[in-house]
CSV table of C-alpha atoms in Angstrom, one decimal:
chain,number,residue,atom,x,y,z
A,296,UNK,CA,143.4,161.0,104.1
A,297,UNK,CA,144.3,161.9,100.7
A,298,UNK,CA,143.7,165.7,100.0
A,299,UNK,CA,143.5,166.7,96.1
A,300,UNK,CA,145.0,169.8,95.5
A,301,UNK,CA,143.5,171.9,93.0
A,302,UNK,CA,145.9,174.3,91.2
A,303,UNK,CA,142.8,176.6,90.4
A,304,UNK,CA,143.3,178.4,93.6
A,305,UNK,CA,146.6,180.0,92.4
A,306,UNK,CA,145.9,179.9,88.8
A,307,UNK,CA,146.2,184.0,88.8
A,308,UNK,CA,149.1,186.1,88.3
A,309,UNK,CA,149.3,188.6,90.9
A,310,UNK,CA,150.5,192.2,91.5
A,311,UNK,CA,151.6,193.2,94.8
A,312,UNK,CA,151.8,197.0,95.6
A,313,UNK,CA,153.1,198.5,98.9
A,314,UNK,CA,153.2,201.8,99.7
A,315,UNK,CA,154.2,203.2,103.2
A,316,UNK,CA,153.5,206.9,104.4
A,317,UNK,CA,154.0,208.5,108.2
A,318,UNK,CA,150.9,209.3,110.0
A,319,UNK,CA,149.6,212.8,110.4
A,320,UNK,CA,151.4,212.8,113.7
A,321,UNK,CA,154.6,215.0,113.6
A,322,UNK,CA,157.8,213.2,112.4
A,323,UNK,CA,161.4,214.3,111.5
A,324,UNK,CA,161.3,211.2,108.6
A,325,UNK,CA,160.2,212.4,105.1
A,326,UNK,CA,157.4,210.3,103.7
A,327,UNK,CA,158.7,207.0,102.6
A,328,UNK,CA,157.3,204.7,99.7
A,329,UNK,CA,157.9,201.2,99.0
A,330,UNK,CA,156.4,199.4,96.2
A,331,UNK,CA,156.4,196.0,95.3
A,332,UNK,CA,155.2,195.3,91.6
A,333,UNK,CA,155.7,192.0,90.1
A,334,UNK,CA,154.5,192.5,86.9
A,335,UNK,CA,155.7,196.1,86.2
A,336,UNK,CA,152.6,197.8,87.1
A,337,UNK,CA,153.4,201.0,89.0
A,338,UNK,CA,149.9,202.6,90.2
A,339,UNK,CA,149.8,205.9,91.9
A,340,UNK,CA,150.7,205.8,95.4
A,341,UNK,CA,147.8,206.8,97.6
A,342,UNK,CA,148.8,208.7,101.0
A,343,UNK,CA,148.0,205.7,103.1
A,344,UNK,CA,149.9,202.2,103.2
A,345,UNK,CA,147.9,199.6,101.0
A,346,UNK,CA,148.7,196.1,99.8
A,347,UNK,CA,147.2,195.3,96.7
A,348,UNK,CA,146.7,192.0,95.3
A,349,UNK,CA,145.3,192.1,91.7
A,350,UNK,CA,145.5,190.3,88.3
A,351,UNK,CA,147.9,191.3,85.9
A,352,UNK,CA,146.2,192.8,83.2
A,353,UNK,CA,143.9,195.1,85.6
A,354,UNK,CA,144.5,199.0,84.7
A,355,UNK,CA,144.7,201.7,87.1
A,356,UNK,CA,141.2,202.7,87.1
A,357,UNK,CA,140.1,199.0,88.4
A,358,UNK,CA,142.5,199.4,91.2
A,359,UNK,CA,141.0,202.8,92.5
A,360,UNK,CA,137.4,201.1,92.0
A,361,UNK,CA,138.1,198.0,93.6
A,362,UNK,CA,140.8,199.1,96.2
A,363,UNK,CA,138.0,199.2,99.0
A,364,UNK,CA,137.2,195.4,98.6
A,365,UNK,CA,140.8,194.5,98.2
A,366,UNK,CA,143.0,193.4,101.3
A,367,UNK,CA,144.4,196.7,102.9
A,368,UNK,CA,147.1,197.0,105.5
A,369,UNK,CA,147.5,200.5,107.1
A,370,UNK,CA,150.6,201.1,109.0
A,371,UNK,CA,151.3,204.2,110.7
A,372,UNK,CA,154.9,204.8,111.9
A,373,UNK,CA,155.7,206.4,115.3
A,374,UNK,CA,159.6,207.1,115.0
A,375,UNK,CA,162.3,205.6,113.7
A,376,UNK,CA,162.0,202.1,115.6
A,377,UNK,CA,158.3,201.7,114.7
A,378,UNK,CA,158.7,202.5,111.1
A,379,UNK,CA,161.5,200.0,110.9
A,380,UNK,CA,159.6,197.4,112.7
A,381,UNK,CA,156.7,197.9,110.1
A,382,UNK,CA,158.7,197.7,107.0
A,383,UNK,CA,160.5,194.6,108.0
A,384,UNK,CA,157.0,193.0,109.0
A,385,UNK,CA,155.8,194.2,105.5
A,386,UNK,CA,158.5,192.7,103.8
A,387,UNK,CA,158.4,189.2,105.6
A,388,UNK,CA,154.7,189.1,104.7
A,389,UNK,CA,155.6,189.6,101.3
A,390,UNK,CA,158.1,187.0,101.2
A,391,UNK,CA,155.7,184.3,102.7
A,392,UNK,CA,153.2,184.9,100.6
A,393,UNK,CA,154.9,185.2,97.1
A,394,UNK,CA,157.1,182.4,97.3
A,395,UNK,CA,154.6,179.6,96.5
A,396,UNK,CA,152.8,181.6,94.0
A,397,UNK,CA,153.4,181.6,90.3
A,398,UNK,CA,154.9,184.9,89.4
A,399,UNK,CA,155.8,187.1,86.0
A,400,UNK,CA,155.8,184.6,82.9
A,401,UNK,CA,155.2,181.4,85.2
A,402,UNK,CA,153.1,179.0,83.7
A,403,UNK,CA,150.3,177.4,86.1
A,404,UNK,CA,152.0,174.9,88.3
A,405,UNK,CA,151.0,171.3,87.9
A,406,UNK,CA,149.9,169.9,91.2
A,407,UNK,CA,148.8,166.2,91.3
A,408,UNK,CA,146.5,164.9,94.2
A,409,UNK,CA,148.5,164.1,97.3
A,410,UNK,CA,148.4,160.6,98.0
A,411,UNK,CA,149.7,159.9,101.6
A,412,UNK,CA,148.4,157.5,104.4
A,413,UNK,CA,148.1,160.1,107.3
A,414,UNK,CA,149.2,157.6,110.1
A,415,UNK,CA,151.6,158.1,112.8
A,416,UNK,CA,155.1,156.9,111.9
A,417,UNK,CA,155.5,155.7,115.2
A,418,UNK,CA,153.2,152.6,114.6
A,419,UNK,CA,155.0,149.6,115.5
A,420,UNK,CA,154.2,147.8,112.1
A,421,UNK,CA,156.2,144.3,112.0
A,422,UNK,CA,158.9,145.2,109.2
A,423,UNK,CA,159.7,141.5,108.8
A,424,UNK,CA,157.6,138.2,107.9
A,425,UNK,CA,159.1,136.7,110.7
A,426,UNK,CA,157.8,139.1,113.0
A,427,UNK,CA,154.4,139.3,111.7
A,428,UNK,CA,154.4,135.7,111.7
A,429,UNK,CA,155.2,135.3,115.2
A,430,UNK,CA,152.7,137.8,116.3
A,431,UNK,CA,150.1,135.9,114.6
A,432,UNK,CA,150.3,132.7,116.5
A,433,UNK,CA,147.3,132.3,119.0
A,434,UNK,CA,149.2,131.0,122.0
A,435,UNK,CA,149.1,131.1,125.9
A,436,UNK,CA,148.7,135.0,127.4
A,437,UNK,CA,152.1,134.5,129.5
A,438,UNK,CA,153.7,133.6,126.4
A,439,UNK,CA,152.6,136.6,124.5
A,440,UNK,CA,153.6,138.7,127.4
A,441,UNK,CA,157.1,137.4,127.4
A,442,UNK,CA,157.3,137.8,123.6
A,443,UNK,CA,156.0,141.5,123.9
A,444,UNK,CA,158.5,142.2,126.6
A,445,UNK,CA,161.4,140.8,124.3
A,446,UNK,CA,160.2,142.4,121.1
A,447,UNK,CA,160.5,145.9,122.7
A,448,UNK,CA,164.3,145.1,123.1
A,449,UNK,CA,164.5,145.0,119.0
A,450,UNK,CA,163.2,148.7,118.8
A,451,UNK,CA,165.5,149.7,121.7
A,452,UNK,CA,168.5,148.2,119.9
A,453,UNK,CA,167.5,150.4,116.8
A,454,UNK,CA,168.5,153.8,119.1
A,455,UNK,CA,171.6,155.0,117.2
A,456,UNK,CA,172.9,157.1,120.2
A,457,UNK,CA,173.8,155.4,123.9
A,458,UNK,CA,171.5,152.3,124.1
A,459,UNK,CA,169.2,151.7,127.1
A,460,UNK,CA,170.7,148.8,128.4
A,461,UNK,CA,169.2,149.3,131.6
A,462,UNK,CA,166.0,148.9,130.3
A,463,UNK,CA,166.5,146.0,128.3
A,464,UNK,CA,167.7,144.2,131.4
A,465,UNK,CA,164.5,145.2,132.9
A,466,UNK,CA,162.6,143.6,129.9
A,467,UNK,CA,164.5,140.2,130.1
A,468,UNK,CA,164.2,140.1,133.9
A,469,UNK,CA,160.5,140.6,133.5
A,470,UNK,CA,160.3,137.8,131.0
A,471,UNK,CA,162.2,135.4,133.2
A,472,UNK,CA,160.0,136.3,136.1
A,473,UNK,CA,157.2,135.2,134.2
A,474,UNK,CA,158.4,132.2,132.4
A,475,UNK,CA,159.6,130.9,136.1
A,476,UNK,CA,156.6,132.0,137.8
A,477,UNK,CA,154.2,130.5,135.1
A,478,UNK,CA,155.9,127.4,134.1
A,479,UNK,CA,153.0,125.2,135.0
A,480,UNK,CA,150.5,127.5,133.2
A,481,UNK,CA,152.8,127.6,130.0
A,482,UNK,CA,153.5,124.0,129.7
A,483,UNK,CA,149.6,122.7,130.3
A,484,UNK,CA,148.6,124.9,127.5
A,485,UNK,CA,150.3,122.4,125.3
A,486,UNK,CA,148.6,119.3,124.2
A,487,UNK,CA,149.7,116.1,126.0
A,488,UNK,CA,151.3,114.3,123.0
A,489,UNK,CA,153.3,117.4,122.6
A,490,UNK,CA,154.5,118.4,126.1
A,491,UNK,CA,158.0,116.3,126.1
A,492,UNK,CA,158.9,118.4,123.4
A,493,UNK,CA,157.4,121.6,125.1
A,494,UNK,CA,159.5,120.9,128.2
A,495,UNK,CA,162.7,120.7,126.1
A,496,UNK,CA,161.9,124.0,124.4
A,497,UNK,CA,161.1,125.5,127.7
A,498,UNK,CA,164.2,124.6,129.5
A,499,UNK,CA,166.3,125.7,126.4
A,500,UNK,CA,164.3,129.2,126.8
A,501,UNK,CA,165.5,129.6,130.4
A,502,UNK,CA,168.8,128.4,130.7
A,503,UNK,CA,170.0,127.2,126.9
A,504,UNK,CA,172.9,128.5,125.0
A,505,UNK,CA,170.9,131.2,123.9
A,506,UNK,CA,168.3,131.5,126.3
A,507,UNK,CA,167.2,134.4,128.4
A,508,UNK,CA,170.0,133.8,131.2
A,509,UNK,CA,172.6,133.9,128.3
A,510,UNK,CA,170.5,137.1,126.9
A,511,UNK,CA,170.8,138.8,130.2
A,512,UNK,CA,174.7,138.4,130.6
A,513,UNK,CA,174.9,139.8,126.9
A,514,UNK,CA,173.1,143.0,127.9
A,515,UNK,CA,175.3,143.4,131.1
A,516,UNK,CA,178.2,143.2,128.8
A,517,UNK,CA,176.5,146.0,126.8
A,518,UNK,CA,177.7,144.2,123.5
A,519,UNK,CA,174.9,145.0,120.9
A,520,UNK,CA,175.9,142.5,118.3
A,521,UNK,CA,175.4,139.5,121.0
A,522,UNK,CA,172.3,141.1,122.4
A,523,UNK,CA,170.9,141.1,118.9
A,524,UNK,CA,171.9,137.3,118.3
A,525,UNK,CA,170.7,136.1,121.7
A,526,UNK,CA,167.5,137.9,121.4
A,527,UNK,CA,166.8,136.4,117.9
A,528,UNK,CA,167.4,133.0,119.3
A,529,UNK,CA,165.0,133.2,122.1
A,530,UNK,CA,162.3,134.8,120.3
A,531,UNK,CA,162.6,131.8,117.8
A,532,UNK,CA,162.2,129.4,120.8
A,533,UNK,CA,159.2,131.2,122.0
A,534,UNK,CA,157.4,131.2,118.6
A,535,UNK,CA,158.3,127.3,118.8
A,536,UNK,CA,156.7,127.1,122.1
A,537,UNK,CA,153.7,129.0,120.9
A,538,UNK,CA,153.3,126.7,117.8
A,539,UNK,CA,152.8,123.7,120.2
A,540,UNK,CA,150.3,125.6,122.2
A,541,UNK,CA,148.0,126.3,119.0
A,542,UNK,CA,147.5,123.0,117.0
A,543,UNK,CA,144.5,124.3,115.5
A,544,UNK,CA,142.2,127.5,114.9
A,545,UNK,CA,140.9,129.1,117.9
A,546,UNK,CA,137.9,130.2,116.0
A,547,UNK,CA,134.9,128.8,114.4
A,548,UNK,CA,134.5,129.5,110.7
A,549,UNK,CA,131.3,131.3,109.5
A,550,UNK,CA,128.8,128.4,108.6
A,551,UNK,CA,128.6,129.7,104.7
A,552,UNK,CA,132.6,129.4,104.6
A,553,UNK,CA,132.7,125.9,105.5
A,554,UNK,CA,132.5,124.4,102.1
A,555,UNK,CA,136.1,125.9,101.4
A,556,UNK,CA,139.4,124.3,101.8
A,557,UNK,CA,141.3,125.7,105.0
A,558,UNK,CA,144.4,125.6,106.6
A,559,UNK,CA,144.2,124.9,110.3
A,560,UNK,CA,147.6,126.1,111.3
A,561,UNK,CA,151.0,126.8,109.4
A,562,UNK,CA,152.4,125.4,106.2
A,563,UNK,CA,155.4,125.9,104.0
A,564,UNK,CA,155.3,125.8,100.3
A,565,UNK,CA,158.5,125.6,98.1
A,566,UNK,CA,158.7,127.1,94.9
A,567,UNK,CA,161.2,126.4,92.4
A,568,UNK,CA,161.8,129.3,89.7
A,569,UNK,CA,163.5,129.0,86.5
A,570,UNK,CA,164.5,131.6,83.9
A,571,UNK,CA,162.3,132.1,80.9
A,572,UNK,CA,165.1,133.4,78.7
A,573,UNK,CA,167.6,130.9,79.5
A,574,UNK,CA,169.6,133.2,81.6
A,575,UNK,CA,170.8,132.4,85.3
A,576,UNK,CA,170.3,133.8,88.9
A,577,UNK,CA,172.9,135.6,90.6
A,578,UNK,CA,175.1,133.0,92.5
A,579,UNK,CA,175.0,132.8,96.0
A,580,UNK,CA,177.8,133.7,98.3
A,581,UNK,CA,180.6,131.4,97.2
A,582,UNK,CA,178.6,129.5,94.7
A,583,UNK,CA,178.0,129.3,91.0
A,584,UNK,CA,175.3,131.1,88.8
A,585,UNK,CA,171.9,128.9,89.0
A,586,UNK,CA,169.5,128.0,86.2
A,587,UNK,CA,166.8,127.7,88.9
A,588,UNK,CA,166.1,129.0,92.4
A,589,UNK,CA,164.2,127.9,95.4
A,590,UNK,CA,161.8,130.3,97.7
A,591,UNK,CA,160.1,129.2,100.6
A,592,UNK,CA,157.0,130.7,101.9
A,593,UNK,CA,155.4,130.2,105.2
A,594,UNK,CA,151.6,130.2,104.9
A,595,UNK,CA,149.6,131.2,107.8
A,596,UNK,CA,146.1,129.6,108.4
A,597,UNK,CA,145.7,131.3,111.7
A,598,UNK,CA,145.0,134.7,110.2
A,599,UNK,CA,143.7,133.5,106.7
A,600,UNK,CA,142.5,130.1,106.8
A,601,UNK,CA,140.4,130.0,103.6
A,602,UNK,CA,142.8,131.8,101.6
A,603,UNK,CA,145.9,130.0,102.6
A,604,UNK,CA,143.8,126.6,102.4
A,605,UNK,CA,142.9,127.5,98.9
A,606,UNK,CA,146.5,128.4,98.1
A,607,UNK,CA,147.5,125.0,99.6
A,608,UNK,CA,145.0,122.8,97.6
A,609,UNK,CA,146.1,124.6,94.5
A,610,UNK,CA,149.8,123.7,95.2
A,611,UNK,CA,148.7,120.0,95.7
A,612,UNK,CA,146.7,120.0,92.5
A,613,UNK,CA,150.1,121.0,90.8
A,614,UNK,CA,148.0,124.1,89.6
A,615,UNK,CA,151.2,126.4,89.7
A,616,UNK,CA,153.4,124.0,87.8
A,617,UNK,CA,154.6,125.7,84.8
A,618,UNK,CA,152.9,129.0,85.5
A,619,UNK,CA,154.4,132.1,84.2
A,620,UNK,CA,155.5,135.3,86.4
A,621,UNK,CA,154.8,138.8,85.7
A,622,UNK,CA,157.3,141.5,87.1
A,623,UNK,CA,156.5,145.0,88.3
A,624,UNK,CA,158.0,147.7,90.3
A,625,UNK,CA,155.9,146.6,93.4
A,626,UNK,CA,155.2,143.1,92.7
A,627,UNK,CA,155.9,139.6,91.3
A,628,UNK,CA,152.5,138.0,90.0
A,629,UNK,CA,151.5,134.6,89.0
A,630,UNK,CA,149.6,134.4,85.4
A,631,UNK,CA,145.8,134.4,86.0
A,632,UNK,CA,145.3,130.6,85.4
A,633,UNK,CA,141.5,130.9,85.2
A,634,UNK,CA,141.3,128.5,82.2
A,635,UNK,CA,143.1,125.8,84.3
A,636,UNK,CA,142.3,126.4,87.7
A,637,UNK,CA,139.8,124.5,90.1
A,638,UNK,CA,140.5,127.1,92.8
A,639,UNK,CA,137.7,128.7,94.7
A,640,UNK,CA,136.7,132.2,94.7
A,641,UNK,CA,137.4,132.9,98.6
A,642,UNK,CA,135.9,136.1,100.3
A,643,UNK,CA,138.7,138.9,100.9
A,644,UNK,CA,140.0,137.7,104.3
A,645,UNK,CA,141.7,139.9,106.5
A,646,UNK,CA,142.3,139.6,110.4
A,647,UNK,CA,142.9,142.9,112.1
A,648,UNK,CA,145.6,143.3,114.6
A,649,UNK,CA,144.4,142.5,118.2
A,650,UNK,CA,141.2,141.0,117.0
A,651,UNK,CA,139.9,137.3,117.6
A,652,UNK,CA,139.0,136.5,113.9
A,653,UNK,CA,139.0,137.6,110.4
A,654,UNK,CA,136.6,139.7,108.7
A,655,UNK,CA,135.1,138.7,105.3
A,656,UNK,CA,134.6,140.8,102.4
A,657,UNK,CA,135.8,143.8,104.2
A,658,UNK,CA,138.7,146.0,103.6
A,659,UNK,CA,140.5,147.8,106.6
A,660,UNK,CA,140.2,151.3,107.1
A,661,UNK,CA,144.2,151.8,107.8
A,662,UNK,CA,143.6,155.7,107.9
A,663,UNK,CA,141.4,155.2,110.8
A,664,UNK,CA,144.0,153.0,112.8
A,665,UNK,CA,142.9,149.3,111.5
A,666,UNK,CA,146.0,147.4,110.8
A,667,UNK,CA,146.0,143.8,109.6
A,668,UNK,CA,147.8,141.1,111.5
A,669,UNK,CA,149.7,140.2,108.4
A,670,UNK,CA,150.5,143.7,106.8
A,671,UNK,CA,151.1,143.9,103.1
A,672,UNK,CA,154.0,146.6,104.0
A,673,UNK,CA,156.7,144.0,104.2
A,674,UNK,CA,158.9,142.7,101.5
A,675,UNK,CA,158.0,139.3,100.3
A,676,UNK,CA,154.4,139.2,101.5
A,677,UNK,CA,152.3,136.9,99.5
A,678,UNK,CA,148.7,137.8,98.9
A,679,UNK,CA,146.0,137.0,96.4
A,680,UNK,CA,144.9,139.2,93.8
A,681,UNK,CA,141.4,140.5,93.7
A,682,UNK,CA,138.7,138.8,91.8
A,683,UNK,CA,138.0,140.3,88.4
A,684,UNK,CA,134.4,140.3,89.2
A,685,UNK,CA,134.2,141.7,92.7
A,686,UNK,CA,137.0,143.3,95.0
A,687,UNK,CA,135.1,141.6,97.5
A,688,UNK,CA,136.5,138.4,96.6
A,689,UNK,CA,140.1,137.0,96.0
A,690,UNK,CA,141.1,135.6,92.8
A,691,UNK,CA,140.8,131.6,92.8
A,692,UNK,CA,144.2,131.4,91.2
A,693,UNK,CA,146.3,134.6,91.0
A,694,UNK,CA,148.7,135.4,93.7
A,695,UNK,CA,151.4,137.7,94.3
A,696,UNK,CA,154.6,138.7,96.1
A,697,UNK,CA,154.8,142.3,97.1
A,698,UNK,CA,158.0,144.0,96.8
A,699,UNK,CA,157.7,146.6,99.5
A,700,UNK,CA,159.7,149.8,99.3
A,701,UNK,CA,159.2,152.4,102.2
A,702,UNK,CA,160.3,155.1,99.4
A,703,UNK,CA,157.1,154.5,98.0
A,704,UNK,CA,154.9,154.3,101.0
A,705,UNK,CA,152.9,156.6,103.2
A,706,UNK,CA,153.6,158.7,106.3
A,707,UNK,CA,153.6,155.8,108.6
A,708,UNK,CA,155.6,153.7,106.3
A,709,UNK,CA,152.5,151.6,105.2
A,710,UNK,CA,151.8,150.8,101.7
A,711,UNK,CA,148.8,152.8,100.0
A,712,UNK,CA,147.3,149.1,99.6
A,713,UNK,CA,147.5,148.0,103.1
A,714,UNK,CA,144.4,146.3,104.1
A,715,UNK,CA,142.9,145.8,100.9
A,716,UNK,CA,144.4,142.4,100.1
A,717,UNK,CA,144.1,139.0,101.6
A,718,UNK,CA,147.7,138.4,102.8
A,719,UNK,CA,148.3,134.9,103.9
A,720,UNK,CA,152.0,134.4,104.3
A,721,UNK,CA,155.8,135.5,103.5
A,722,UNK,CA,158.7,134.4,101.8
A,723,UNK,CA,161.2,133.5,104.4
A,724,UNK,CA,163.8,131.9,102.3
A,725,UNK,CA,165.2,133.1,99.0
A,726,UNK,CA,163.9,136.6,99.3
A,727,UNK,CA,166.8,137.8,97.4
A,728,UNK,CA,165.5,135.9,94.5
A,729,UNK,CA,162.4,138.2,94.1
A,730,UNK,CA,164.2,141.4,92.9
A,731,UNK,CA,165.8,138.9,90.0
A,732,UNK,CA,162.5,137.5,88.8
A,733,UNK,CA,161.5,139.0,85.5
A,734,UNK,CA,158.2,138.7,83.4
A,735,UNK,CA,158.5,135.7,81.5
A,736,UNK,CA,160.1,133.6,84.3
A,737,UNK,CA,158.3,130.5,85.2
A,738,UNK,CA,157.1,128.5,88.4
A,739,UNK,CA,158.7,125.2,87.5
A,740,UNK,CA,157.2,123.5,90.4
A,741,UNK,CA,155.2,124.2,93.7
A,742,UNK,CA,155.2,121.9,96.8
A,743,UNK,CA,153.7,121.7,100.0
A,744,UNK,CA,156.4,120.4,101.9
A,745,UNK,CA,154.9,120.8,105.6
A,746,UNK,CA,151.3,121.4,106.6
A,747,UNK,CA,149.4,118.9,104.7
A,748,UNK,CA,148.0,117.3,107.9
A,749,UNK,CA,146.6,120.7,108.8
A,750,UNK,CA,144.9,121.4,105.6
A,751,UNK,CA,141.1,120.2,105.5
A,752,UNK,CA,139.7,119.8,102.1
A,753,UNK,CA,135.8,120.0,101.8
A,754,UNK,CA,133.7,117.1,101.4
A,755,UNK,CA,132.5,117.1,97.8
A,756,UNK,CA,129.6,115.0,98.6
């Protein structure tokens, strides 16, 4: 939650006056006086210790009239030790009080509202598009358990000190046991016409060059680089198996949304970008400067079938060919295209993490722990802009690439806009191009290179 801070509560310039005198008990010490005057005022010292906080322009008479209602601290000293302790305590109190306050000659401090997502920084939010997309696949529960066990190793590898290889080994052995014991269940969840391919992938996952057995050997060798490579390969194989297990949507769309285009799985869109000013993109490693650059986007119908379906239909209709782009610090946006688009005004569509189906026309309360399956807080996330008419709907045409930067994020590393837009995919190839796109650059062409067989178009009749 964001808490606006008002500078009005500290807008007065203050005076601090402290005097310390011994009590009426006998003491070998002479009366001692300490005065903290930050504005030059030096009021008379009374016989007992008082701490006065007064407006700068108050006079001595106001001090005497109002001292009964001011904050008073009476300190009695009992010997050398007690007096010294009391003095130190008073000084420390004033250091703590005075440090953040405007003192002599200071203007009122300008304090802007605090904008922070108060969410636990320990949240395991996917930080790459590949990870978010893998988690979004609705697959066999045994495969998901294997996936979770291996993904935990991703976090263990980040530990900069001595890495817990014993825990990693346990995770891989757990995954191997499930994969071996539940082989029949895993393969039975794949459609019959795809099962041969599934059997090949399964064998590769267990005993392949970069399978689980090989990963176990890398962990025993305590080589973090080899573990990282082997882990990535095993997770890619798991994602391929899960995609075979999920040939369509695992939920039914609400009746009122069946008239929209929908994507019942995954698709890949390739965008060719050219510079609007005739300049070139930076060369790839060992290459030449390029007049055009390509970006591939995986669009996900499992989590956002309507949004991804509308985008895929627009691509097929060549609606984005020639569209201009606009660059900001946080995003690369297409132009609104409302005058030439035949896109649908799709309702805001967000699938909460751990839920079975998307929510419609509803933003998530991230501060209350709600997180989307496809988070915005990933560099290269692709989402639809809001409708200009109603934020409960997405724009029929305008999309954007989100340029996530953790330096501009909340306490949990989450974007301040998390849970407010329909994210439907991620740039997986050509992410380095996004930072080179400038206002005026153009989408030369957009093509749906995979997934057209999973695009369901409405019957116009």
